[in-house]
Coordinates of C-alpha atoms in Angstrom, one line a residue:
X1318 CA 73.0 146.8 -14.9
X1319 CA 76.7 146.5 -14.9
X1320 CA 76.5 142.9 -15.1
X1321 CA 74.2 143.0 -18.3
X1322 CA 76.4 145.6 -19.7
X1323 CA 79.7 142.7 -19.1
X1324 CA 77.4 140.4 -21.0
X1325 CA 76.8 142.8 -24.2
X1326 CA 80.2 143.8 -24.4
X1327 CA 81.1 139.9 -24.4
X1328 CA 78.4 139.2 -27.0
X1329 CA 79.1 142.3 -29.1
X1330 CA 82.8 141.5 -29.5
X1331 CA 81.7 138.2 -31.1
X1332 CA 79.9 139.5 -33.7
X1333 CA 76.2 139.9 -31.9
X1334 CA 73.9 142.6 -33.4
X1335 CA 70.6 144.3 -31.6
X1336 CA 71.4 147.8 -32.0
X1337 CA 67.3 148.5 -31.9
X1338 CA 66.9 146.7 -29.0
X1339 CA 67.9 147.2 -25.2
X1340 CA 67.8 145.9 -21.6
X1341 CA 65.5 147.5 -19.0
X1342 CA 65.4 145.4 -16.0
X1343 CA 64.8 142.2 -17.2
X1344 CA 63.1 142.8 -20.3
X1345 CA 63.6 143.4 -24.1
X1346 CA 62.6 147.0 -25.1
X1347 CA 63.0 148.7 -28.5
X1348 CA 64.6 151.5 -29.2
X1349 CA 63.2 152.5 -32.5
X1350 CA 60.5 151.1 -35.1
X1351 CA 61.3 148.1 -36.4
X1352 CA 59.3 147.3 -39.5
X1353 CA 58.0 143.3 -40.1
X1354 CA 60.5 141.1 -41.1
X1355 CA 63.3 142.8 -39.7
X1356 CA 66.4 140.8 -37.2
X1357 CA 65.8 142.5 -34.3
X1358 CA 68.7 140.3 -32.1
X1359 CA 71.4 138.5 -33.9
X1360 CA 73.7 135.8 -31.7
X1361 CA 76.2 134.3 -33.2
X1362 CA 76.4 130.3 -32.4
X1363 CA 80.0 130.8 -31.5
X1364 CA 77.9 133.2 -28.4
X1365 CA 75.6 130.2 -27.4
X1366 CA 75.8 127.3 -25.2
X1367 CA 74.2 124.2 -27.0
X1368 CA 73.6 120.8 -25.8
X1369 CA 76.7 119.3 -27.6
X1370 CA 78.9 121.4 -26.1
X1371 CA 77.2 119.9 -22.8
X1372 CA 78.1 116.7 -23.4
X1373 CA 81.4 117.4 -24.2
X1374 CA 82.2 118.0 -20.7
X1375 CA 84.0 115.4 -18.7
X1376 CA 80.6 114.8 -16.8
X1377 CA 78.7 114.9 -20.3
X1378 CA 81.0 112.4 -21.4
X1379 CA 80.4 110.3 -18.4
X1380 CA 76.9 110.7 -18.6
X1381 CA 76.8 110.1 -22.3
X1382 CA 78.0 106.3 -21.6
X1383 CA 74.8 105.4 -19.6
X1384 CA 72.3 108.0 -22.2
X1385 CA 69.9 104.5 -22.2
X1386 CA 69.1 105.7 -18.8
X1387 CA 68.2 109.1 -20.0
X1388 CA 64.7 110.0 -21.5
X1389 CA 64.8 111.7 -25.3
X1390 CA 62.7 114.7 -23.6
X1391 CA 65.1 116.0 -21.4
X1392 CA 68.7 114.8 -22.2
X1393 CA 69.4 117.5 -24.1
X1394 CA 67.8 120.5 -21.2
X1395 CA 71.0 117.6 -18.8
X1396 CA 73.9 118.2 -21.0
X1397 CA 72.7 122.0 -20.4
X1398 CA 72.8 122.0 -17.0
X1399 CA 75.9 120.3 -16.7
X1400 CA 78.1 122.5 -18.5
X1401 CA 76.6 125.3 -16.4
X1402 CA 77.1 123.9 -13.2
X1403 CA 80.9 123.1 -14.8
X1404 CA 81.7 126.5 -15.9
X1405 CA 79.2 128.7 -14.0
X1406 CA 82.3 130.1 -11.4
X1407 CA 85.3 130.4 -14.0
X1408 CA 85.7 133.5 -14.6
X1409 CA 88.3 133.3 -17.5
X1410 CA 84.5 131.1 -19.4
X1411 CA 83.6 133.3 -22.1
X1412 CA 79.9 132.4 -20.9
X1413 CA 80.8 133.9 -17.4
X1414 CA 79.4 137.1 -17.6
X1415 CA 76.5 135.6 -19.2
X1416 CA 76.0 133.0 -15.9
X1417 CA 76.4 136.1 -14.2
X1418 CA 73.4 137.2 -15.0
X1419 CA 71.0 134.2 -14.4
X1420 CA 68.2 134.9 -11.7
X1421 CA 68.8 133.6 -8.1
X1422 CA 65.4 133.4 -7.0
X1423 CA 64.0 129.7 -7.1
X1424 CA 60.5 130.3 -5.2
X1425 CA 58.8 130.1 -9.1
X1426 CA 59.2 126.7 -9.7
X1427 CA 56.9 124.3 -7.9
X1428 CA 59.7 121.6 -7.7
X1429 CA 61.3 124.1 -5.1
X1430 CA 57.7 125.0 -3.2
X1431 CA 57.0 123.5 0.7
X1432 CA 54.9 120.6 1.1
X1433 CA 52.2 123.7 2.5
X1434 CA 52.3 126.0 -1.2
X1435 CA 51.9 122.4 -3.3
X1436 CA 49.0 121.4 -0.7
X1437 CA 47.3 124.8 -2.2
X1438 CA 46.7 122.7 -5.8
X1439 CA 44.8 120.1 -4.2
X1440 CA 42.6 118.3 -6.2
X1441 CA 44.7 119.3 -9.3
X1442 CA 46.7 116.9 -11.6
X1443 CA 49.9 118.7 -11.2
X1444 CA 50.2 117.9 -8.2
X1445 CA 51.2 114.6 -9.8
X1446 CA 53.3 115.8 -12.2
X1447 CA 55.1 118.2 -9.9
X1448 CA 55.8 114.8 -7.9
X1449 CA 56.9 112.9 -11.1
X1450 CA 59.6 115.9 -12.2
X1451 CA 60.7 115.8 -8.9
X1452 CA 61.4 112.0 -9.1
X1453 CA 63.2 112.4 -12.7
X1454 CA 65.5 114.9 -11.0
X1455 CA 66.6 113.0 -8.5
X1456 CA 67.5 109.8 -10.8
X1457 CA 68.9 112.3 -13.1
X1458 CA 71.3 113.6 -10.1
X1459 CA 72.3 110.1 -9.0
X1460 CA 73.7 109.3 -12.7
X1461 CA 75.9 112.2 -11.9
X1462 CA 77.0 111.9 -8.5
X1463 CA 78.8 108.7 -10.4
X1464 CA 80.8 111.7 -12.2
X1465 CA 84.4 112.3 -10.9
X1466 CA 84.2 115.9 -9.3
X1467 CA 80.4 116.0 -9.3
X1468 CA 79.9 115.3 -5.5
X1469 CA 80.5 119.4 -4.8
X1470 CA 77.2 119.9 -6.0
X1471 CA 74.2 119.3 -4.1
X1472 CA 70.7 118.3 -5.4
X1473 CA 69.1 121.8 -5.0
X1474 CA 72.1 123.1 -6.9
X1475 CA 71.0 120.0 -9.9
X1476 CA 67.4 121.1 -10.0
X1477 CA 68.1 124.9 -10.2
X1478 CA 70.5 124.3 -12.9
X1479 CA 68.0 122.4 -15.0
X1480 CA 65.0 123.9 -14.1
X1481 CA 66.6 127.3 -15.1
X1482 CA 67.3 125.2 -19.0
X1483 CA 64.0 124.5 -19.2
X1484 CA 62.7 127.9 -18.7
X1485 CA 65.3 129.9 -20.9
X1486 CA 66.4 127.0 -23.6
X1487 CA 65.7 127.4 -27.4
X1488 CA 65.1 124.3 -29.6
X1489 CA 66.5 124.4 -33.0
X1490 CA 67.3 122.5 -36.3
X1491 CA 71.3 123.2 -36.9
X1492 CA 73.0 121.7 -39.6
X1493 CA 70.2 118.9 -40.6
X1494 CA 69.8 118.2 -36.1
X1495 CA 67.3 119.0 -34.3
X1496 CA 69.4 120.4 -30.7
X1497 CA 68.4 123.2 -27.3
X1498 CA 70.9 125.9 -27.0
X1499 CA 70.7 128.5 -24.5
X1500 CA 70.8 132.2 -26.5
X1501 CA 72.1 135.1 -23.9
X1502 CA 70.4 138.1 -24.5
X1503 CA 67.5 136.6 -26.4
X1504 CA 66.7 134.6 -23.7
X1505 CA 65.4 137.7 -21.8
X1506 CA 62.6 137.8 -24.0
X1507 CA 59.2 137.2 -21.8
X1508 CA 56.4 134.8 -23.3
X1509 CA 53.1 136.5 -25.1
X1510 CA 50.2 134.1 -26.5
X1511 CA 50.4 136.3 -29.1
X1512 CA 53.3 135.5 -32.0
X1513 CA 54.9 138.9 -32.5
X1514 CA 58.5 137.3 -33.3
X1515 CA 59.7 134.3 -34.4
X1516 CA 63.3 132.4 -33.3
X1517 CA 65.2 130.6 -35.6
X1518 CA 69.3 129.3 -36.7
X1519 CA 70.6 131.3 -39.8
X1520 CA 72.9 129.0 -41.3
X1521 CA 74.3 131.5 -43.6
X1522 CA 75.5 133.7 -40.8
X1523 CA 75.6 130.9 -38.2
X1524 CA 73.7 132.7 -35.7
X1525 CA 70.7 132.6 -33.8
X1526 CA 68.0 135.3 -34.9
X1527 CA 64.7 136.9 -34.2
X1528 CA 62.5 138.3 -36.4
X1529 CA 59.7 140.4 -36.3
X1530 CA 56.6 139.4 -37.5
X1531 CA 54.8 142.6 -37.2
X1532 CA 56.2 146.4 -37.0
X1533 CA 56.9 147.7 -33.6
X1534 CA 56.6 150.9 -32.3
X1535 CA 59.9 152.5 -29.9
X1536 CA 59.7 151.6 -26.8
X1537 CA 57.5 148.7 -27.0
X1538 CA 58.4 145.4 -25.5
X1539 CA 59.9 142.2 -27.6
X1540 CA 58.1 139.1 -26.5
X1541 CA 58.4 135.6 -27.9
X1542 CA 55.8 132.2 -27.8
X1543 CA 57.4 130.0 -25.8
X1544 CA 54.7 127.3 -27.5
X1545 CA 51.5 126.0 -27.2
X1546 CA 51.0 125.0 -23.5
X1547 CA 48.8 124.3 -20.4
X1548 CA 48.8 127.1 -17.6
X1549 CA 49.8 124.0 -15.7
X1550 CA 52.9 123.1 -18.1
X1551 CA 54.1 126.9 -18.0
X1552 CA 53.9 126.6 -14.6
X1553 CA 56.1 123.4 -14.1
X1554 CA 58.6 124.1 -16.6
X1555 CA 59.2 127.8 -16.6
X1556 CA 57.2 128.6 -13.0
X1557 CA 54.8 131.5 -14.1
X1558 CA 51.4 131.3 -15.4
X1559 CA 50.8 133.3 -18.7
X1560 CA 48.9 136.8 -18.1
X1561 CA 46.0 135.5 -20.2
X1562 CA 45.1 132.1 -18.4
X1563 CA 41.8 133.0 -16.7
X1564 CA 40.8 136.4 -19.7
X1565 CA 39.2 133.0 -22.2
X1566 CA 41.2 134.4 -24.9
X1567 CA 43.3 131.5 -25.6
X1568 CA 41.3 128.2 -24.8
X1569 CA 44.5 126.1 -24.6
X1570 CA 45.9 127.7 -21.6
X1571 CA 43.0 125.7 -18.6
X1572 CA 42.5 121.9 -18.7
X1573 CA 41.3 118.9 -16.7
X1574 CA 43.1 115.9 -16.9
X1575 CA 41.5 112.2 -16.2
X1576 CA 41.9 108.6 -17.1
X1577 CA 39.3 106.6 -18.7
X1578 CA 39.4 102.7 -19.6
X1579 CA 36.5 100.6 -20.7
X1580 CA 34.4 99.4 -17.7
X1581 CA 33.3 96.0 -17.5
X1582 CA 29.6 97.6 -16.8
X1583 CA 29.6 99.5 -19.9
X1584 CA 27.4 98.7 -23.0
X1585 CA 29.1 95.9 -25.3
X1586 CA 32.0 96.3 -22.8
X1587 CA 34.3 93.0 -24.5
X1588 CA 33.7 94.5 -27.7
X1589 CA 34.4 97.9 -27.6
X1590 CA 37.6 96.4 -25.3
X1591 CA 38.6 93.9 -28.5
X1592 CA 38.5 97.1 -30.5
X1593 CA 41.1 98.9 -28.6
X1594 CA 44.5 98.0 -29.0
X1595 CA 46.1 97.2 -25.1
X1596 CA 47.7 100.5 -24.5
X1597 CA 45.3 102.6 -25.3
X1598 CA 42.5 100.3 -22.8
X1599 CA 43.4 102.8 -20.2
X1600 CA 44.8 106.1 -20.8
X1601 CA 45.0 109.8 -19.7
X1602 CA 42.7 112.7 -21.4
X1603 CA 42.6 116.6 -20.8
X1604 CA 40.2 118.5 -22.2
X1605 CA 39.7 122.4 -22.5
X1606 CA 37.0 124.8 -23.8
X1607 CA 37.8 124.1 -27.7
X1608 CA 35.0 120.7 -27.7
X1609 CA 36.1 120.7 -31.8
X1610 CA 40.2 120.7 -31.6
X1611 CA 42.8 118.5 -30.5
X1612 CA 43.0 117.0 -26.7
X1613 CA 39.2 117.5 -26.4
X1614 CA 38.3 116.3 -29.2
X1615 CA 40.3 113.2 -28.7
X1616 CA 38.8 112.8 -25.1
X1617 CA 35.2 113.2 -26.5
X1618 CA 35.6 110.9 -29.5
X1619 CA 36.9 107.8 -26.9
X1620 CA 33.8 108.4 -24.7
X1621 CA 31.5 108.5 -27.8
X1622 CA 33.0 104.9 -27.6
X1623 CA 32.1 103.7 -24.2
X1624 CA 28.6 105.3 -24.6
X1625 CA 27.8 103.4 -28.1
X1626 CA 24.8 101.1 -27.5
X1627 CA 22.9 99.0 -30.0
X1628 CA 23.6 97.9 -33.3
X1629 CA 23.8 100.9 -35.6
X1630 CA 26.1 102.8 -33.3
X1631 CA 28.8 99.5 -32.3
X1632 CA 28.4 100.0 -36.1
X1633 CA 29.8 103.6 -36.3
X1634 CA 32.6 103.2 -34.2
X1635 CA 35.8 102.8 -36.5
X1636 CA 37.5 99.6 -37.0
X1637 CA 40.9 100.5 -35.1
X1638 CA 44.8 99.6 -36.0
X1639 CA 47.8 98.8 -34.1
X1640 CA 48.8 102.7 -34.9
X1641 CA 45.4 104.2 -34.6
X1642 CA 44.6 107.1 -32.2
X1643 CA 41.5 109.1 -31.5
X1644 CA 43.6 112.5 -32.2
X1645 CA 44.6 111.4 -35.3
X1646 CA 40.9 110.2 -36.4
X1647 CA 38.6 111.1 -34.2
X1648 CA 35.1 110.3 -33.7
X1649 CA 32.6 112.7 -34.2
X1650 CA 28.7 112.2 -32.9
X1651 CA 27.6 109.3 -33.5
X1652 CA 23.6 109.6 -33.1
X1653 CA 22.0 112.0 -30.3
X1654 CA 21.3 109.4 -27.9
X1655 CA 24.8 108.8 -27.7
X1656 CA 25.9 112.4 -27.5
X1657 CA 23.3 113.1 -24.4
X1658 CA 25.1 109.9 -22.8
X1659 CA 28.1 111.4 -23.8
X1660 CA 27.6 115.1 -22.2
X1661 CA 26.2 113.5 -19.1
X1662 CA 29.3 111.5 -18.8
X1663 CA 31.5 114.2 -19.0
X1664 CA 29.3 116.5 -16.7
X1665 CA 29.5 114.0 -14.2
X1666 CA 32.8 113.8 -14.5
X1667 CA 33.3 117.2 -14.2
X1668 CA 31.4 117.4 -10.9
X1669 CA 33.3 115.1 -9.5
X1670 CA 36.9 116.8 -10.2
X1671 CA 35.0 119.7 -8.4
X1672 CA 34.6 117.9 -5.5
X1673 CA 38.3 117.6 -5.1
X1674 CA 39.2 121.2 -5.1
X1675 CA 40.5 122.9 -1.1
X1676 CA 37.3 124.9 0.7
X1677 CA 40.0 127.8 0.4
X1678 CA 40.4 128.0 -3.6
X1679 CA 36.4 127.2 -3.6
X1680 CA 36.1 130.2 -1.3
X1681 CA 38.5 132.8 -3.7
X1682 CA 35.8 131.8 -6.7
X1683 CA 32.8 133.2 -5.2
X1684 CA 35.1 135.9 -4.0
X1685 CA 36.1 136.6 -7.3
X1686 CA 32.6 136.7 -9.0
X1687 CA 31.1 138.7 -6.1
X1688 CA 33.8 141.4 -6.4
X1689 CA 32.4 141.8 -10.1
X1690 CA 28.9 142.0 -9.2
X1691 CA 28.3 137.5 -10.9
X1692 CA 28.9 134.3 -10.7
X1693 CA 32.2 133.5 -12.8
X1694 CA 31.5 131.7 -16.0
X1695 CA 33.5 129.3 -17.9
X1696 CA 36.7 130.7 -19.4
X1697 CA 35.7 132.3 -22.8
X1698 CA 32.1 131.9 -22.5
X1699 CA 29.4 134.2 -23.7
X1700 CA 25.9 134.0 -22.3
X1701 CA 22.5 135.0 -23.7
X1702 CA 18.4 134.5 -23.8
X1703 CA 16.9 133.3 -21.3
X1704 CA 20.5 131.9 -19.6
X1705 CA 22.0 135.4 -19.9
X1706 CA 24.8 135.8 -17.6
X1707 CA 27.3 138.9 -17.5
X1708 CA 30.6 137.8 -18.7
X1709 CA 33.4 138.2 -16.5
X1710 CA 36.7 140.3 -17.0
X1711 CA 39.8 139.5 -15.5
X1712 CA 42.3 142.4 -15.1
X1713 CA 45.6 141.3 -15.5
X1714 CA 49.0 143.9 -14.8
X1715 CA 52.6 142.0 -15.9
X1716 CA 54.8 142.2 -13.0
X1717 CA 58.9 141.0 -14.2
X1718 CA 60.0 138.3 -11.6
X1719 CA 63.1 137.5 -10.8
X1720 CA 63.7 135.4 -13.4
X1721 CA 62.4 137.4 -16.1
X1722 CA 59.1 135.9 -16.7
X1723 CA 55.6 136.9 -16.2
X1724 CA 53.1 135.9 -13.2
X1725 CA 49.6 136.8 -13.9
X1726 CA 47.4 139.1 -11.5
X1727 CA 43.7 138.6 -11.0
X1728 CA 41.4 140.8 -10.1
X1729 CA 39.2 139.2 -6.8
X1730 CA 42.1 137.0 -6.1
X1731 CA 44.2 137.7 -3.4
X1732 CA 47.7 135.9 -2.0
X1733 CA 46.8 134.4 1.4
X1734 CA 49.7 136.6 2.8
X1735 CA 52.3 139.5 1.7
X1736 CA 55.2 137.0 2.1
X1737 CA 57.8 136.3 -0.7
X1738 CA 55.7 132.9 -1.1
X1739 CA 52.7 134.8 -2.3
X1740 CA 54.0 134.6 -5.9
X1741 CA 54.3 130.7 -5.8
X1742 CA 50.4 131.0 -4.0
X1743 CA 49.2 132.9 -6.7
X1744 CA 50.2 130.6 -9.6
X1745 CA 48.7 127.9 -7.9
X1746 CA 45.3 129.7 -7.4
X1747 CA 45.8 130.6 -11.3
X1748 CA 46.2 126.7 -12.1
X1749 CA 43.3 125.6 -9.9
X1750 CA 40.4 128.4 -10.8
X1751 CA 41.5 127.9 -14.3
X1752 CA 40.5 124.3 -14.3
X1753 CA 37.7 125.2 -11.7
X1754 CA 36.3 127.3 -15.0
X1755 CA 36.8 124.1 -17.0
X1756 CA 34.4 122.2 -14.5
X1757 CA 32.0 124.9 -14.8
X1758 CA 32.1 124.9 -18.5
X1759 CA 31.2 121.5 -19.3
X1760 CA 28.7 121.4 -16.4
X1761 CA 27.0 124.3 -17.9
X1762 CA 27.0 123.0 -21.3
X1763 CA 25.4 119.8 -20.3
X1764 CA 22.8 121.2 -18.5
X1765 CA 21.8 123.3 -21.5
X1766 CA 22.3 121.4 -24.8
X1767 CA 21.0 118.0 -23.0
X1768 CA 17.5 119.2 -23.2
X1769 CA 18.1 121.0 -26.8
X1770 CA 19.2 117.7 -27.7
X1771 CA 16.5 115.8 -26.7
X1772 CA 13.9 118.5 -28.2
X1773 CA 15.7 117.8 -31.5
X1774 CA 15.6 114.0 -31.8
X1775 CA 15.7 112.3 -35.2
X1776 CA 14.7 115.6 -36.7
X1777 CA 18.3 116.8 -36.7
X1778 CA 16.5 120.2 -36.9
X1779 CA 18.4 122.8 -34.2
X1780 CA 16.3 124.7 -31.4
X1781 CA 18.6 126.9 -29.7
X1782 CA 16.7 129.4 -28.1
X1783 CA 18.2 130.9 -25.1
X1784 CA 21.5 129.1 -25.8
X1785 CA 25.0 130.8 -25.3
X1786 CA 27.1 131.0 -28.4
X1787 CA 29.6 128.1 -27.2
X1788 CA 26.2 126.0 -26.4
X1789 CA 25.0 127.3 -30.3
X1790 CA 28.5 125.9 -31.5
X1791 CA 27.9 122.3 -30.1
X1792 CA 24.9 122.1 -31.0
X1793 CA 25.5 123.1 -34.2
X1794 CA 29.0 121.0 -34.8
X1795 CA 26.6 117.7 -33.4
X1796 CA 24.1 118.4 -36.1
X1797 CA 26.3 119.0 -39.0
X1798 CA 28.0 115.8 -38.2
X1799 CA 24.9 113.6 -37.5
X1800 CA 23.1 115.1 -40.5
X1801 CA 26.7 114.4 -42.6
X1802 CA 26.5 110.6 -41.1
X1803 CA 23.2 110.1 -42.2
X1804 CA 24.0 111.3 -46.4
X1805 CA 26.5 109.2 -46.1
X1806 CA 24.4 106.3 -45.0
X1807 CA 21.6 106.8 -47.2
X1808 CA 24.3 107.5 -50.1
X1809 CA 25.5 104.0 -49.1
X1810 CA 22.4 102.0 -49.5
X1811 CA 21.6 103.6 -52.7
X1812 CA 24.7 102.6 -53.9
X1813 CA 24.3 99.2 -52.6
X1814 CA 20.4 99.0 -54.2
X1815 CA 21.8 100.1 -57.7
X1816 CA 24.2 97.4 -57.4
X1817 CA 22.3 94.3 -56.9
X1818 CA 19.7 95.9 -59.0
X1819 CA 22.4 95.8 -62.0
X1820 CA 23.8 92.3 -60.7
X1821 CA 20.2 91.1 -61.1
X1822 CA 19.6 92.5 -64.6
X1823 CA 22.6 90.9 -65.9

């Protein structure tokens, strides 16, 4: 605690206020109410570290000459991590006690896991994307091993340093620029789903602030939303897994990622391919749990594409731009025949990415839902009739790691040993049942609406005995829009009557 107490001192000197907030461990506690809208931490810019000052550095500088070289993403997280790794041991650094203070333990962040922990997210997609960060580090540390003075520092030492930006960097608009600064003391703040504060740059007392937006009680912990993310996102970039990734509350944290292009054996195959522009002929999709929002939607709108047959639906599908995307405008059910197609696809799919998953992590599912008496449903769903399945709870307890974040804890999963690298084997189980509940979700919904569909034809009239409220919610969001496609057909041939009945009056 000394070294936290050398860091407020520093901070307070400058100007810093959080006199209703303090440090226990490595979290943010209050010490009194605080009412909504209040500052509860106050850091002056003159206390922060932002990316500017970064490149400002001799090897910023350096670096700054060959920026061409550097993606827009994660220059500014570079310029960071150098002036850390510059000023990080002198001591006469106003930021020194602040340095002081980082974490030392690296085993959170999968770019830092043995070839064995990765090999535990078989069958996921971050296994590719742990690959590709750890290629963009390494080009990343070759630009500065060209820096005069750089060669001290080892590789491990680069990826620490930046993988410790990524985690604990704030993104804000200064002055008209969009720029990450690192914040000491607000940093500590530990992610929640739920938005209790909110971070931004005060220009009229040049500081960095938090606010609350909600009262707090004494004692209670001051969390932050470090964004809308993947569980597999958190887990690259800030190595934890949020405490709610397997509860269902939040739909956004579990997702399955695939590519899809248009198959020379599908329907109409040359022109649905002459309707998409060249990029966008093959391209990665993730979907979640929320079928009527954002990725999914977008994923489920390009395969109600490939599944168009016939005439009237070719006839449905949009007429697409250079600049069109399927998130921007995307394309709701087109006529049930298609969606059936569609759900079959998808289920198929889903099977398939199933298939993939290690014996071990297909082992700790069943072992999961057998501890709590069921098989484990999709995240978030809700069974009933006929189809009734118990729901199942995940029990979660927050545990601080050493770099101030949270790990999640499942009830029915256990580490595969009581070794330090148990942390890093329980994200990765997190990661992989997560998307495992995915599979199931989509699988299940298939196999239920497929056959509601089918009993509801041309009618458009909903039969959804037996069905699950998410399975109720598809149907009814595929009805709506089919029965909103057909008024606007029939509107459009009325239209089109009255006016060659007036052109042939006249």
């Amino acid at each position: 605690m000394e070294q936290f107490a050398a860091l407020e001192s520093a901070l307070l000197a400058r100007g810093a206020v959080f006199s209703k907030v303090r440090i226990a461990g490595r979290k943010l506690i209050t010490t009194s109410e605080l009412k909504e809208g209040e500052v509860l931490i106050s850091i002056p810019l003159s206390c922060c570290i932002t990316s500017d000052m970064g490149r400002d550095t001799p090897w910023g500088a350096a670096l700054s000459e060959r920026t061409d070289t550097l993606g827009d993403e994660f220059r500014d997280q570079v310029y960071l991590a150098v002036y850390y790794l510059q000023f990080r041991d002198k001591k006469e650094c106003f930021h020194h006690p602040y340095f002081k203070v980082f974490p030392k333990n690296r085993d959170d962040f999968p770019v830092f896991w043995s070839a064995s922990q990765i090999e535990a997210l078989h069958g996921s997609s971050i296994q590719a994307s742990i690959e590709g960060l750890q290629e963009c580090l390494k080009r990343e540390y070759a630009m500065l091993s060209r820096c005069e003075g750089f060669r001290g520092i080892t590789l491990d030492d680069f990826k620490w340093a930046r993988m410790l930006i990524s985690s604990r960097a704030f993104r804000l608009t200064v002055r008209g620029r969009e720029i990450r600064m690192l914040g000491p003391f607000a940093d500590l703040m530990d992610h929640a789903e739920k938005r209790r504060t909110t971070w931004t740059y005060d220009e009229e007392i040049d500081a960095l602030t938090v606010r609350a937006l909600e009262d707090f009680r004494a004692g209670e912990e001051i969390r932050c939303h470090y964004g809308k993310k993947s569980a597999k996102k958190f887990l690259l970039y800030y190595g934890f897994t949020p405490d709610e990734t397997l509860t269902g509350e939040y739909r956004h944290l579990n997702d399955v990622e695939f590519v899809m292009f248009v198959h020379p054996d599908f329907p109409e195959a040359k022109a649905k391919q002459r309707l998409l522009n060249e990029e966008y002929s093959c391209k990665k999709y993730s979907v979640d749990v929320a079928f009527t929002q954002g990725n999914t939607l977008e994923a489920l709108s390009f395969m109600r594409l490939l599944c168009a047959k016939g005439e009237e639906e070719m006839a449905a599908l949009p007429a697409m731009s250079e600049a069109y995307t399927f998130r921007d405008h995307p394309l709701h059910p087109i006529s049930v025949r298609n969606e059936i197609e569609v759900l079959r696809m998808l289920s198929n799919m889903m099977r398939e990415q199933q298939s993939h998953y290690s014996r071990e992590m297909k082992r700790l599912r069943l072992d999961a839902a057998g501890d709590r008496g069921g098989p484990a449903p999709a995240a978030g769903a809700e069974s009933g009739g006929s189809r009734k399945r118990k729901p199942t709870k995940s029990t979660h307890s927050a545990e601080g790691s050493s770099s101030g974040r949270k790990r999640a804890r499942m009830e029915g999963l256990k580490p595969s040993s009581s070794s330090p690298s148990s942390s890093a084997q329980r994200s990765a189980e997190t990661v992989v049942l997560g998307e495992m509940m995915v599979c199931r979700f989509f699988v299940d919904l298939a196999e239920a609406v497929i056959p509601a569909l089918e009993r509801m034809g041309d009618s458009l009239t909903m039969k959804s005995e037996g069905l699950s409220r998410h399975e109720k919610e598809y149907l009814a969001y595929v009805c709506y829009s089919l029965q909103v496609r057909r008024k606007a057909k029939m509107d459009s041939e009325i239209e089109s009557t009255s006016a060659t009945t007036a052109s042939g009056d006249s």
